[in-house]
């Protein structure tokens, strides 16, 4: 089964890679807001499951809305607003978010 996670930037990608313990394609939007560019960037036919994990800020909410409209079947994951960004969310919290979505994650000792 091929899974992918959509994030906004490289630092988000790096944070997730620290936690995941399975091969997953991580797609960075790099701030892309154009629906045409999103369609080019994300070929949903290549994946069985696609997840979206974006920042809990205005830009992330706006991008999430665009992705929901363009790709209504994608599954959305959320970081807490107090962390604002995926990149600033603690590893343990990222691990919990991904684990609840049935990703294989590395063990963290709390």
PDB file of C-alpha atoms in Angstrom:
ATOM      1  CA  UNK A   1       0.000   0.000   0.000  1.00  0.00           C
ATOM      2  CA  UNK A   2       1.456   3.356  -1.047  1.00  0.00           C
ATOM      3  CA  UNK A   3       0.866   6.211   1.358  1.00  0.00           C
ATOM      4  CA  UNK A   4       1.847   9.857   1.173  1.00  0.00           C
ATOM      5  CA  UNK A   5       1.782  12.819   3.523  1.00  0.00           C
ATOM      6  CA  UNK A   6       1.441  16.374   2.256  1.00  0.00           C
ATOM      7  CA  UNK A   7       3.254  19.073   4.232  1.00  0.00           C
ATOM      8  CA  UNK A   8       4.097  22.703   3.553  1.00  0.00           C
ATOM      9  CA  UNK A   9       7.867  22.758   3.678  1.00  0.00           C
ATOM     10  CA  UNK A  10      11.199  21.041   4.051  1.00  0.00           C
ATOM     11  CA  UNK A  11      11.425  21.516   7.829  1.00  0.00           C
ATOM     12  CA  UNK A  12       8.000  19.862   8.233  1.00  0.00           C
ATOM     13  CA  UNK A  13       9.227  16.960   6.109  1.00  0.00           C
ATOM     14  CA  UNK A  14      12.391  16.602   8.193  1.00  0.00           C
ATOM     15  CA  UNK A  15      10.375  16.595  11.432  1.00  0.00           C
ATOM     16  CA  UNK A  16       8.101  13.810  10.186  1.00  0.00           C
ATOM     17  CA  UNK A  17      11.035  11.739   8.946  1.00  0.00           C
ATOM     18  CA  UNK A  18      12.447  11.787  12.493  1.00  0.00           C
ATOM     19  CA  UNK A  19       9.309  10.012  13.697  1.00  0.00           C
ATOM     20  CA  UNK A  20       8.234   7.656  10.916  1.00  0.00           C
ATOM     21  CA  UNK A  21       9.440   4.073  10.945  1.00  0.00           C
ATOM     22  CA  UNK A  22       8.088   3.087   7.523  1.00  0.00           C
ATOM     23  CA  UNK A  23       8.771   4.281   3.989  1.00  0.00           C
ATOM     24  CA  UNK A  24       6.328   7.069   3.114  1.00  0.00           C
ATOM     25  CA  UNK A  25       6.464   9.660   0.382  1.00  0.00           C
ATOM     26  CA  UNK A  26       6.340  13.138   1.858  1.00  0.00           C
ATOM     27  CA  UNK A  27       5.177  15.792  -0.591  1.00  0.00           C
ATOM     28  CA  UNK A  28       6.160  19.396   0.141  1.00  0.00           C
ATOM     29  CA  UNK A  29       3.917  22.085  -1.317  1.00  0.00           C
ATOM     30  CA  UNK A  30       6.566  24.785  -0.758  1.00  0.00           C
ATOM     31  CA  UNK A  31       3.821  27.370  -0.379  1.00  0.00           C
ATOM     32  CA  UNK A  32       2.047  26.410  -3.603  1.00  0.00           C
ATOM     33  CA  UNK A  33      -1.430  27.940  -3.585  1.00  0.00           C
ATOM     34  CA  UNK A  34      -2.355  27.535  -7.237  1.00  0.00           C
ATOM     35  CA  UNK A  35      -4.864  24.729  -7.705  1.00  0.00           C
ATOM     36  CA  UNK A  36      -3.240  23.847 -11.025  1.00  0.00           C
ATOM     37  CA  UNK A  37       0.152  23.558  -9.369  1.00  0.00           C
ATOM     38  CA  UNK A  38      -1.326  21.430  -6.580  1.00  0.00           C
ATOM     39  CA  UNK A  39      -2.799  19.054  -9.147  1.00  0.00           C
ATOM     40  CA  UNK A  40       0.600  18.748 -10.842  1.00  0.00           C
ATOM     41  CA  UNK A  41       2.374  18.245  -7.517  1.00  0.00           C
ATOM     42  CA  UNK A  42      -0.031  15.653  -6.141  1.00  0.00           C
ATOM     43  CA  UNK A  43      -1.006  12.785  -8.418  1.00  0.00           C
ATOM     44  CA  UNK A  44      -3.536  10.992  -6.237  1.00  0.00           C
ATOM     45  CA  UNK A  45      -3.595   8.021  -8.622  1.00  0.00           C
ATOM     46  CA  UNK A  46      -0.108   7.093  -7.350  1.00  0.00           C
ATOM     47  CA  UNK A  47      -1.282   6.466  -3.773  1.00  0.00           C
ATOM     48  CA  UNK A  48      -3.724   4.300  -1.899  1.00  0.00           C
ATOM     49  CA  UNK A  49      -3.919   6.820   0.943  1.00  0.00           C
ATOM     50  CA  UNK A  50      -2.946  10.482   1.139  1.00  0.00           C
ATOM     51  CA  UNK A  51      -2.744  12.427   4.394  1.00  0.00           C
ATOM     52  CA  UNK A  52      -2.454  16.160   4.904  1.00  0.00           C
ATOM     53  CA  UNK A  53      -0.533  17.615   7.872  1.00  0.00           C
ATOM     54  CA  UNK A  54      -0.240  21.393   7.666  1.00  0.00           C
ATOM     55  CA  UNK A  55       0.594  24.224  10.032  1.00  0.00           C
ATOM     56  CA  UNK A  56      -2.107  25.476  12.397  1.00  0.00           C
ATOM     57  CA  UNK A  57      -1.901  29.041  11.101  1.00  0.00           C
ATOM     58  CA  UNK A  58      -3.701  31.186   8.529  1.00  0.00           C
ATOM     59  CA  UNK A  59      -1.590  30.006   5.569  1.00  0.00           C
ATOM     60  CA  UNK A  60      -1.946  26.345   6.583  1.00  0.00           C
ATOM     61  CA  UNK A  61      -5.725  26.686   7.017  1.00  0.00           C
ATOM     62  CA  UNK A  62      -6.072  28.342   3.630  1.00  0.00           C
ATOM     63  CA  UNK A  63      -3.996  25.662   1.906  1.00  0.00           C
ATOM     64  CA  UNK A  64      -5.943  22.933   3.728  1.00  0.00           C
ATOM     65  CA  UNK A  65      -9.213  24.410   2.448  1.00  0.00           C
ATOM     66  CA  UNK A  66      -7.874  24.385  -1.129  1.00  0.00           C
ATOM     67  CA  UNK A  67      -6.698  20.780  -0.786  1.00  0.00           C
ATOM     68  CA  UNK A  68     -10.067  19.696   0.660  1.00  0.00           C
ATOM     69  CA  UNK A  69     -11.852  21.242  -2.316  1.00  0.00           C
ATOM     70  CA  UNK A  70      -9.496  19.719  -4.871  1.00  0.00           C
ATOM     71  CA  UNK A  71      -8.976  16.321  -3.200  1.00  0.00           C
ATOM     72  CA  UNK A  72     -11.989  15.568  -0.960  1.00  0.00           C
ATOM     73  CA  UNK A  73     -10.850  11.995  -0.183  1.00  0.00           C
ATOM     74  CA  UNK A  74      -7.555  12.943   1.455  1.00  0.00           C
ATOM     75  CA  UNK A  75      -7.340  12.413   5.214  1.00  0.00           C
ATOM     76  CA  UNK A  76      -6.484  15.442   7.301  1.00  0.00           C
ATOM     77  CA  UNK A  77      -4.270  15.363  10.375  1.00  0.00           C
ATOM     78  CA  UNK A  78      -3.887  18.321  12.709  1.00  0.00           C
ATOM     79  CA  UNK A  79      -1.247  19.686  15.025  1.00  0.00           C
ATOM     80  CA  UNK A  80      -2.391  21.713  18.003  1.00  0.00           C
ATOM     81  CA  UNK A  81      -2.769  25.459  17.551  1.00  0.00           C
ATOM     82  CA  UNK A  82      -0.406  26.094  20.451  1.00  0.00           C
ATOM     83  CA  UNK A  83       2.462  24.676  18.352  1.00  0.00           C
ATOM     84  CA  UNK A  84       1.421  26.690  15.240  1.00  0.00           C
ATOM     85  CA  UNK A  85       3.753  24.816  12.867  1.00  0.00           C
ATOM     86  CA  UNK A  86       4.444  21.174  12.154  1.00  0.00           C
ATOM     87  CA  UNK A  87       8.165  21.948  12.380  1.00  0.00           C
ATOM     88  CA  UNK A  88       7.805  23.330  15.928  1.00  0.00           C
ATOM     89  CA  UNK A  89       5.539  20.553  17.177  1.00  0.00           C
ATOM     90  CA  UNK A  90       7.405  18.269  19.617  1.00  0.00           C
ATOM     91  CA  UNK A  91       8.462  14.904  18.219  1.00  0.00           C
ATOM     92  CA  UNK A  92       6.339  13.084  20.789  1.00  0.00           C
ATOM     93  CA  UNK A  93       3.246  14.965  19.589  1.00  0.00           C
ATOM     94  CA  UNK A  94       4.013  14.258  15.916  1.00  0.00           C
ATOM     95  CA  UNK A  95       4.429  10.615  16.887  1.00  0.00           C
ATOM     96  CA  UNK A  96       0.981  10.571  18.553  1.00  0.00           C
ATOM     97  CA  UNK A  97      -0.675  12.250  15.555  1.00  0.00           C
ATOM     98  CA  UNK A  98       0.834   9.780  13.100  1.00  0.00           C
ATOM     99  CA  UNK A  99       0.306   6.767  15.333  1.00  0.00           C
ATOM    100  CA  UNK A 100      -3.422   7.557  15.651  1.00  0.00           C
ATOM    101  CA  UNK A 101      -3.538   7.589  11.834  1.00  0.00           C
ATOM    102  CA  UNK A 102      -2.028   4.075  11.843  1.00  0.00           C
ATOM    103  CA  UNK A 103       1.460   4.995  10.674  1.00  0.00           C
ATOM    104  CA  UNK A 104       4.374   2.989  12.035  1.00  0.00           C
ATOM    105  CA  UNK A 105       6.369   5.339  14.231  1.00  0.00           C
ATOM    106  CA  UNK A 106       9.558   5.085  16.219  1.00  0.00           C
ATOM    107  CA  UNK A 107       9.173   4.589  19.934  1.00  0.00           C
ATOM    108  CA  UNK A 108       9.508   7.642  22.130  1.00  0.00           C
ATOM    109  CA  UNK A 109       9.848   7.465  25.857  1.00  0.00           C
ATOM    110  CA  UNK A 110       7.733  10.093  27.535  1.00  0.00           C
TER     111      UNK A 110
END
